[in-house]
PDB file of C-alpha atoms in Angstrom:
ATOM      1  CA  UNK A   1     -13.668 -12.935   4.424  1.00  0.00           C
ATOM      2  CA  UNK A   2     -10.872 -10.576   3.515  1.00  0.00           C
ATOM      3  CA  UNK A   3     -11.507  -7.892   0.944  1.00  0.00           C
ATOM      4  CA  UNK A   4      -8.500  -8.955  -1.121  1.00  0.00           C
ATOM      5  CA  UNK A   5      -6.939 -12.419  -1.157  1.00  0.00           C
ATOM      6  CA  UNK A   6      -3.548 -13.395  -2.492  1.00  0.00           C
ATOM      7  CA  UNK A   7      -1.564 -16.585  -2.259  1.00  0.00           C
ATOM      8  CA  UNK A   8       1.298 -15.670   0.048  1.00  0.00           C
ATOM      9  CA  UNK A   9       3.708 -17.980  -1.750  1.00  0.00           C
ATOM     10  CA  UNK A  10       6.589 -18.171  -1.898  1.00  0.00           C
ATOM     11  CA  UNK A  11       6.499 -18.518  -5.645  1.00  0.00           C
ATOM     12  CA  UNK A  12       9.747 -19.554  -7.308  1.00  0.00           C
ATOM     13  CA  UNK A  13      10.387 -19.424 -11.048  1.00  0.00           C
ATOM     14  CA  UNK A  14      13.558 -19.847 -13.082  1.00  0.00           C
ATOM     15  CA  UNK A  15      15.066 -16.854 -14.840  1.00  0.00           C
ATOM     16  CA  UNK A  16      13.396 -16.262 -18.199  1.00  0.00           C
ATOM     17  CA  UNK A  17      10.146 -17.982 -17.242  1.00  0.00           C
ATOM     18  CA  UNK A  18       6.697 -16.435 -16.860  1.00  0.00           C
ATOM     19  CA  UNK A  19       5.615 -15.648 -13.302  1.00  0.00           C
ATOM     20  CA  UNK A  20       1.870 -15.609 -12.671  1.00  0.00           C
ATOM     21  CA  UNK A  21       0.496 -13.813  -9.627  1.00  0.00           C
ATOM     22  CA  UNK A  22      -3.167 -13.978  -8.716  1.00  0.00           C
ATOM     23  CA  UNK A  23      -5.604 -11.967  -6.643  1.00  0.00           C
ATOM     24  CA  UNK A  24      -9.301 -12.268  -5.843  1.00  0.00           C
ATOM     25  CA  UNK A  25     -11.533  -9.652  -4.275  1.00  0.00           C
ATOM     26  CA  UNK A  26     -14.886  -9.692  -2.535  1.00  0.00           C
ATOM     27  CA  UNK A  27     -16.521  -6.346  -3.392  1.00  0.00           C
ATOM     28  CA  UNK A  28     -18.307  -6.636  -6.733  1.00  0.00           C
ATOM     29  CA  UNK A  29     -18.504  -2.851  -6.878  1.00  0.00           C
ATOM     30  CA  UNK A  30     -14.725  -2.457  -6.988  1.00  0.00           C
ATOM     31  CA  UNK A  31     -13.642  -0.343  -9.917  1.00  0.00           C
ATOM     32  CA  UNK A  32      -9.879  -0.005  -9.840  1.00  0.00           C
ATOM     33  CA  UNK A  33      -7.115  -2.518  -9.408  1.00  0.00           C
ATOM     34  CA  UNK A  34      -3.435  -1.965  -8.781  1.00  0.00           C
ATOM     35  CA  UNK A  35      -0.283  -4.031  -8.605  1.00  0.00           C
ATOM     36  CA  UNK A  36       2.548  -2.821  -6.401  1.00  0.00           C
ATOM     37  CA  UNK A  37       6.019  -4.295  -5.968  1.00  0.00           C
ATOM     38  CA  UNK A  38       7.770  -4.168  -2.622  1.00  0.00           C
ATOM     39  CA  UNK A  39      11.403  -5.085  -2.149  1.00  0.00           C
ATOM     40  CA  UNK A  40      12.440  -6.258   1.299  1.00  0.00           C
ATOM     41  CA  UNK A  41      12.755  -3.317   3.667  1.00  0.00           C
ATOM     42  CA  UNK A  42      11.448  -0.846   1.106  1.00  0.00           C
ATOM     43  CA  UNK A  43       8.133   0.851   0.427  1.00  0.00           C
ATOM     44  CA  UNK A  44       5.609  -0.318  -2.177  1.00  0.00           C
ATOM     45  CA  UNK A  45       5.983   1.074  -5.676  1.00  0.00           C
ATOM     46  CA  UNK A  46       3.364   1.003  -8.392  1.00  0.00           C
ATOM     47  CA  UNK A  47       3.830  -1.422 -11.284  1.00  0.00           C
ATOM     48  CA  UNK A  48       0.554  -0.847 -13.072  1.00  0.00           C
ATOM     49  CA  UNK A  49      -3.173  -0.388 -12.693  1.00  0.00           C
ATOM     50  CA  UNK A  50      -6.172  -1.680 -14.615  1.00  0.00           C
ATOM     51  CA  UNK A  51      -9.776  -0.517 -14.711  1.00  0.00           C
ATOM     52  CA  UNK A  52     -11.389  -2.445 -17.567  1.00  0.00           C
ATOM     53  CA  UNK A  53     -11.951  -6.139 -18.165  1.00  0.00           C
ATOM     54  CA  UNK A  54      -9.272  -7.764 -20.262  1.00  0.00           C
ATOM     55  CA  UNK A  55      -5.538  -7.412 -20.518  1.00  0.00           C
ATOM     56  CA  UNK A  56      -3.254  -4.431 -20.115  1.00  0.00           C
ATOM     57  CA  UNK A  57       0.375  -4.708 -21.098  1.00  0.00           C
ATOM     58  CA  UNK A  58       3.341  -2.603 -19.999  1.00  0.00           C
ATOM     59  CA  UNK A  59       6.707  -3.932 -21.062  1.00  0.00           C
ATOM     60  CA  UNK A  60       7.247  -7.343 -19.489  1.00  0.00           C
ATOM     61  CA  UNK A  61       4.178  -6.943 -17.277  1.00  0.00           C
ATOM     62  CA  UNK A  62       0.586  -7.825 -18.169  1.00  0.00           C
ATOM     63  CA  UNK A  63      -2.348  -7.235 -15.845  1.00  0.00           C
ATOM     64  CA  UNK A  64      -5.506  -9.222 -16.439  1.00  0.00           C
ATOM     65  CA  UNK A  65      -8.914  -8.326 -15.006  1.00  0.00           C
ATOM     66  CA  UNK A  66     -12.081 -10.419 -14.928  1.00  0.00           C
ATOM     67  CA  UNK A  67     -14.767  -8.564 -12.979  1.00  0.00           C
ATOM     68  CA  UNK A  68     -17.336 -11.335 -13.401  1.00  0.00           C
ATOM     69  CA  UNK A  69     -15.000 -13.758 -11.627  1.00  0.00           C
ATOM     70  CA  UNK A  70     -13.667 -11.038  -9.285  1.00  0.00           C
ATOM     71  CA  UNK A  71     -10.167 -11.948 -10.272  1.00  0.00           C
ATOM     72  CA  UNK A  72      -7.098  -9.927 -11.217  1.00  0.00           C
ATOM     73  CA  UNK A  73      -3.691 -11.280 -12.138  1.00  0.00           C
ATOM     74  CA  UNK A  74      -0.213 -10.108 -13.029  1.00  0.00           C
ATOM     75  CA  UNK A  75       2.018 -11.894 -15.497  1.00  0.00           C
ATOM     76  CA  UNK A  76       5.721 -11.185 -15.605  1.00  0.00           C
ATOM     77  CA  UNK A  77       7.373 -12.386 -18.799  1.00  0.00           C
ATOM     78  CA  UNK A  78      11.089 -13.158 -19.084  1.00  0.00           C
ATOM     79  CA  UNK A  79      11.427 -13.028 -15.300  1.00  0.00           C
ATOM     80  CA  UNK A  80      14.684 -11.583 -13.987  1.00  0.00           C
ATOM     81  CA  UNK A  81      16.359 -11.995 -10.581  1.00  0.00           C
ATOM     82  CA  UNK A  82      15.650  -8.286 -10.038  1.00  0.00           C
ATOM     83  CA  UNK A  83      11.938  -9.144 -10.108  1.00  0.00           C
ATOM     84  CA  UNK A  84      12.359 -11.016  -6.817  1.00  0.00           C
ATOM     85  CA  UNK A  85      10.101  -9.117  -4.419  1.00  0.00           C
ATOM     86  CA  UNK A  86       6.687  -9.198  -2.792  1.00  0.00           C
ATOM     87  CA  UNK A  87       3.824  -8.230  -5.098  1.00  0.00           C
ATOM     88  CA  UNK A  88       0.819  -6.522  -3.567  1.00  0.00           C
ATOM     89  CA  UNK A  89      -2.598  -6.464  -5.160  1.00  0.00           C
ATOM     90  CA  UNK A  90      -4.752  -3.447  -4.269  1.00  0.00           C
ATOM     91  CA  UNK A  91      -8.443  -2.988  -4.944  1.00  0.00           C
ATOM     92  CA  UNK A  92     -10.466   0.200  -4.644  1.00  0.00           C
ATOM     93  CA  UNK A  93     -14.019  -0.189  -3.405  1.00  0.00           C
ATOM     94  CA  UNK A  94     -15.169   2.204  -0.706  1.00  0.00           C
ATOM     95  CA  UNK A  95     -11.575   2.213   0.470  1.00  0.00           C
ATOM     96  CA  UNK A  96      -8.190   1.234  -0.850  1.00  0.00           C
ATOM     97  CA  UNK A  97      -7.622  -2.398   0.205  1.00  0.00           C
ATOM     98  CA  UNK A  98      -4.346  -4.258  -0.107  1.00  0.00           C
ATOM     99  CA  UNK A  99      -3.784  -7.987  -0.207  1.00  0.00           C
ATOM    100  CA  UNK A 100      -1.124  -9.534   2.001  1.00  0.00           C
ATOM    101  CA  UNK A 101       1.205  -9.971  -0.966  1.00  0.00           C
ATOM    102  CA  UNK A 102       2.849 -12.831  -2.840  1.00  0.00           C
ATOM    103  CA  UNK A 103       6.564 -13.389  -2.423  1.00  0.00           C
ATOM    104  CA  UNK A 104       8.299 -14.084  -5.750  1.00  0.00           C
ATOM    105  CA  UNK A 105      11.810 -15.456  -6.129  1.00  0.00           C
ATOM    106  CA  UNK A 106      13.399 -15.646  -9.577  1.00  0.00           C
ATOM    107  CA  UNK A 107      16.175 -18.215  -9.595  1.00  0.00           C
ATOM    108  CA  UNK A 108      19.198 -17.431 -11.834  1.00  0.00           C
TER     109      UNK A 108
ATOM    110  CA  UNK B   1      11.243  16.649  -5.914  1.00  0.00           C
ATOM    111  CA  UNK B   2      11.474  14.401  -2.851  1.00  0.00           C
ATOM    112  CA  UNK B   3       8.018  12.815  -3.220  1.00  0.00           C
ATOM    113  CA  UNK B   4       6.762  11.555   0.150  1.00  0.00           C
ATOM    114  CA  UNK B   5       9.103  11.894   3.128  1.00  0.00           C
ATOM    115  CA  UNK B   6       8.709  10.432   6.605  1.00  0.00           C
ATOM    116  CA  UNK B   7      10.481  11.015   9.892  1.00  0.00           C
ATOM    117  CA  UNK B   8      11.850   9.313  11.836  1.00  0.00           C
ATOM    118  CA  UNK B   9      13.045   6.222   9.962  1.00  0.00           C
ATOM    119  CA  UNK B  10      13.408   4.165  13.127  1.00  0.00           C
ATOM    120  CA  UNK B  11      12.033   4.579  16.641  1.00  0.00           C
ATOM    121  CA  UNK B  12      12.010   2.533  19.835  1.00  0.00           C
ATOM    122  CA  UNK B  13       9.457   3.419  22.495  1.00  0.00           C
ATOM    123  CA  UNK B  14       8.550   2.069  25.882  1.00  0.00           C
ATOM    124  CA  UNK B  15       4.963   1.097  26.618  1.00  0.00           C
ATOM    125  CA  UNK B  16       2.950   4.182  27.503  1.00  0.00           C
ATOM    126  CA  UNK B  17       5.202   6.696  25.778  1.00  0.00           C
ATOM    127  CA  UNK B  18       3.838   8.973  23.102  1.00  0.00           C
ATOM    128  CA  UNK B  19       5.244  10.056  19.794  1.00  0.00           C
ATOM    129  CA  UNK B  20       4.313  11.671  16.506  1.00  0.00           C
ATOM    130  CA  UNK B  21       5.247  10.348  13.090  1.00  0.00           C
ATOM    131  CA  UNK B  22       5.681  13.057  10.500  1.00  0.00           C
ATOM    132  CA  UNK B  23       4.843  12.855   6.804  1.00  0.00           C
ATOM    133  CA  UNK B  24       5.189  15.439   4.071  1.00  0.00           C
ATOM    134  CA  UNK B  25       4.648  15.385   0.307  1.00  0.00           C
ATOM    135  CA  UNK B  26       5.741  17.861  -2.327  1.00  0.00           C
ATOM    136  CA  UNK B  27       3.558  16.614  -5.181  1.00  0.00           C
ATOM    137  CA  UNK B  28       0.635  18.949  -4.406  1.00  0.00           C
ATOM    138  CA  UNK B  29      -1.560  15.909  -3.741  1.00  0.00           C
ATOM    139  CA  UNK B  30      -4.908  16.385  -2.071  1.00  0.00           C
ATOM    140  CA  UNK B  31      -5.204  13.022  -0.313  1.00  0.00           C
ATOM    141  CA  UNK B  32      -2.880  11.501   2.251  1.00  0.00           C
ATOM    142  CA  UNK B  33      -2.923   8.184   4.097  1.00  0.00           C
ATOM    143  CA  UNK B  34      -1.348   6.341   6.995  1.00  0.00           C
ATOM    144  CA  UNK B  35      -0.879   2.569   6.832  1.00  0.00           C
ATOM    145  CA  UNK B  36       0.705  -0.004   9.058  1.00  0.00           C
ATOM    146  CA  UNK B  37       2.287  -3.159   7.698  1.00  0.00           C
ATOM    147  CA  UNK B  38       2.682  -6.283   9.783  1.00  0.00           C
ATOM    148  CA  UNK B  39       3.969  -9.720   8.706  1.00  0.00           C
ATOM    149  CA  UNK B  40       1.140 -11.772   7.230  1.00  0.00           C
ATOM    150  CA  UNK B  41      -1.335  -8.886   7.544  1.00  0.00           C
ATOM    151  CA  UNK B  42      -0.464  -6.763   4.576  1.00  0.00           C
ATOM    152  CA  UNK B  43      -1.008  -3.017   4.503  1.00  0.00           C
ATOM    153  CA  UNK B  44      -3.865  -1.800   6.667  1.00  0.00           C
ATOM    154  CA  UNK B  45      -5.257   1.712   6.509  1.00  0.00           C
ATOM    155  CA  UNK B  46      -5.173   3.585   9.820  1.00  0.00           C
ATOM    156  CA  UNK B  47      -6.484   7.034   8.822  1.00  0.00           C
ATOM    157  CA  UNK B  48      -6.750   9.060   5.694  1.00  0.00           C
ATOM    158  CA  UNK B  49      -7.276  12.681   4.756  1.00  0.00           C
ATOM    159  CA  UNK B  50      -9.180  13.262   1.546  1.00  0.00           C
ATOM    160  CA  UNK B  51      -8.301  16.949   1.525  1.00  0.00           C
ATOM    161  CA  UNK B  52      -6.823  19.622   3.738  1.00  0.00           C
ATOM    162  CA  UNK B  53      -8.946  19.997   6.847  1.00  0.00           C
ATOM    163  CA  UNK B  54     -10.598  16.565   6.713  1.00  0.00           C
ATOM    164  CA  UNK B  55      -9.648  13.236   8.251  1.00  0.00           C
ATOM    165  CA  UNK B  56     -11.415   9.883   8.370  1.00  0.00           C
ATOM    166  CA  UNK B  57     -10.872   6.537  10.049  1.00  0.00           C
ATOM    167  CA  UNK B  58      -9.615   3.585   8.130  1.00  0.00           C
ATOM    168  CA  UNK B  59      -9.587  -0.089   9.014  1.00  0.00           C
ATOM    169  CA  UNK B  60      -7.499   0.066  12.220  1.00  0.00           C
ATOM    170  CA  UNK B  61      -7.752   3.546  13.822  1.00  0.00           C
ATOM    171  CA  UNK B  62      -7.800   2.585  17.514  1.00  0.00           C
ATOM    172  CA  UNK B  63      -4.862   3.966  19.480  1.00  0.00           C
ATOM    173  CA  UNK B  64      -3.980   6.591  16.878  1.00  0.00           C
ATOM    174  CA  UNK B  65      -4.793  10.198  16.100  1.00  0.00           C
ATOM    175  CA  UNK B  66      -3.953  12.235  13.043  1.00  0.00           C
ATOM    176  CA  UNK B  67      -3.586  15.862  12.060  1.00  0.00           C
ATOM    177  CA  UNK B  68      -3.652  17.270   8.551  1.00  0.00           C
ATOM    178  CA  UNK B  69      -1.514  20.297   9.311  1.00  0.00           C
ATOM    179  CA  UNK B  70      -1.706  21.742   5.796  1.00  0.00           C
ATOM    180  CA  UNK B  71      -1.850  20.381   2.273  1.00  0.00           C
ATOM    181  CA  UNK B  72       1.713  19.051   2.493  1.00  0.00           C
ATOM    182  CA  UNK B  73       1.806  17.507   5.954  1.00  0.00           C
ATOM    183  CA  UNK B  74      -0.094  14.691   7.658  1.00  0.00           C
ATOM    184  CA  UNK B  75       1.033  13.472  11.070  1.00  0.00           C
ATOM    185  CA  UNK B  76       0.190  10.329  13.024  1.00  0.00           C
ATOM    186  CA  UNK B  77       0.250  10.377  16.820  1.00  0.00           C
ATOM    187  CA  UNK B  78       0.444   7.499  19.263  1.00  0.00           C
ATOM    188  CA  UNK B  79      -0.735   8.870  22.600  1.00  0.00           C
ATOM    189  CA  UNK B  80       0.144   5.834  24.724  1.00  0.00           C
ATOM    190  CA  UNK B  81       2.161   3.298  22.782  1.00  0.00           C
ATOM    191  CA  UNK B  82       1.482  -0.416  23.201  1.00  0.00           C
ATOM    192  CA  UNK B  83       3.548  -3.426  22.044  1.00  0.00           C
ATOM    193  CA  UNK B  84       0.722  -4.238  19.590  1.00  0.00           C
ATOM    194  CA  UNK B  85       1.642  -1.033  17.753  1.00  0.00           C
ATOM    195  CA  UNK B  86       5.062  -2.396  16.834  1.00  0.00           C
ATOM    196  CA  UNK B  87       4.963  -2.227  13.070  1.00  0.00           C
ATOM    197  CA  UNK B  88       6.222  -0.503   9.965  1.00  0.00           C
ATOM    198  CA  UNK B  89       4.255   2.659   9.245  1.00  0.00           C
ATOM    199  CA  UNK B  90       3.884   4.026   5.743  1.00  0.00           C
ATOM    200  CA  UNK B  91       2.525   7.360   4.685  1.00  0.00           C
ATOM    201  CA  UNK B  92       1.138   7.707   1.171  1.00  0.00           C
ATOM    202  CA  UNK B  93      -0.422  10.414  -0.975  1.00  0.00           C
ATOM    203  CA  UNK B  94      -2.575  10.564  -4.067  1.00  0.00           C
ATOM    204  CA  UNK B  95      -3.810  13.275  -6.346  1.00  0.00           C
ATOM    205  CA  UNK B  96      -7.607  13.272  -6.223  1.00  0.00           C
ATOM    206  CA  UNK B  97      -9.707  14.725  -3.450  1.00  0.00           C
ATOM    207  CA  UNK B  98     -12.453  12.150  -2.866  1.00  0.00           C
ATOM    208  CA  UNK B  99     -10.620   9.826  -0.509  1.00  0.00           C
ATOM    209  CA  UNK B 100      -9.220   6.361  -1.206  1.00  0.00           C
ATOM    210  CA  UNK B 101     -10.342   6.173  -4.812  1.00  0.00           C
ATOM    211  CA  UNK B 102      -9.267   5.360  -8.248  1.00  0.00           C
ATOM    212  CA  UNK B 103      -5.823   6.879  -8.170  1.00  0.00           C
ATOM    213  CA  UNK B 104      -2.276   5.779  -7.644  1.00  0.00           C
ATOM    214  CA  UNK B 105      -0.869   6.114  -4.165  1.00  0.00           C
ATOM    215  CA  UNK B 106       2.780   7.074  -3.711  1.00  0.00           C
ATOM    216  CA  UNK B 107       4.477   5.818  -0.590  1.00  0.00           C
ATOM    217  CA  UNK B 108       7.083   7.242   1.732  1.00  0.00           C
ATOM    218  CA  UNK B 109      10.081   5.161   2.882  1.00  0.00           C
ATOM    219  CA  UNK B 110       8.400   4.043   6.105  1.00  0.00           C
ATOM    220  CA  UNK B 111       9.019   4.299   9.851  1.00  0.00           C
ATOM    221  CA  UNK B 112      10.029   1.173  11.719  1.00  0.00           C
ATOM    222  CA  UNK B 113       8.564   1.415  15.211  1.00  0.00           C
ATOM    223  CA  UNK B 114       9.241  -0.953  18.085  1.00  0.00           C
ATOM    224  CA  UNK B 115       7.309  -0.659  21.327  1.00  0.00           C
ATOM    225  CA  UNK B 116       8.888  -2.485  24.255  1.00  0.00           C
TER     226      UNK B 116
END
């Protein structure tokens, strides 16, 4: 079983819609959770991180964490074509583990 | 402030050749990391350095060696390149000193390596 699992997609949403990206992890002791965005041919860049159960909002982005269910998600409101990228979930247990990423396409 | 820089950006090697990938950061971070990224495999940690003078193996260390030259620089060496090492290599750094931990990692632009 992989440490971090993501649906590889591709996920397509129309412009202005909400995109929902999901991630599950196996290590119950994991404490920190990150979402990175990676455009094609570029390096990952941090969108946001979350440490506590519940929601954390930053602009159009909301991260949601449920440690009991070992589940973390990212919601993107009012999706824009510029949001089209691969989104990587990262979980910190004894090491920093990345998921394989979900490819998102926002259709104008 | 350049952040994390990597050289070279592209490299083609023949099987058995050696090379060193260079990484430097100007953010005064304590921890540095080397990842490889392959299609469908995500980012996998090769080696990391929690602080100057220390290095530790990550998930996929075989075939690689590293050197933490000073606080700024962390190099990755392929002694005898194999086609299985064809990948995109990313260097990253983070602030805290206790290894891959609860802190944001900042990535360099990557090195695209092809081994023929």
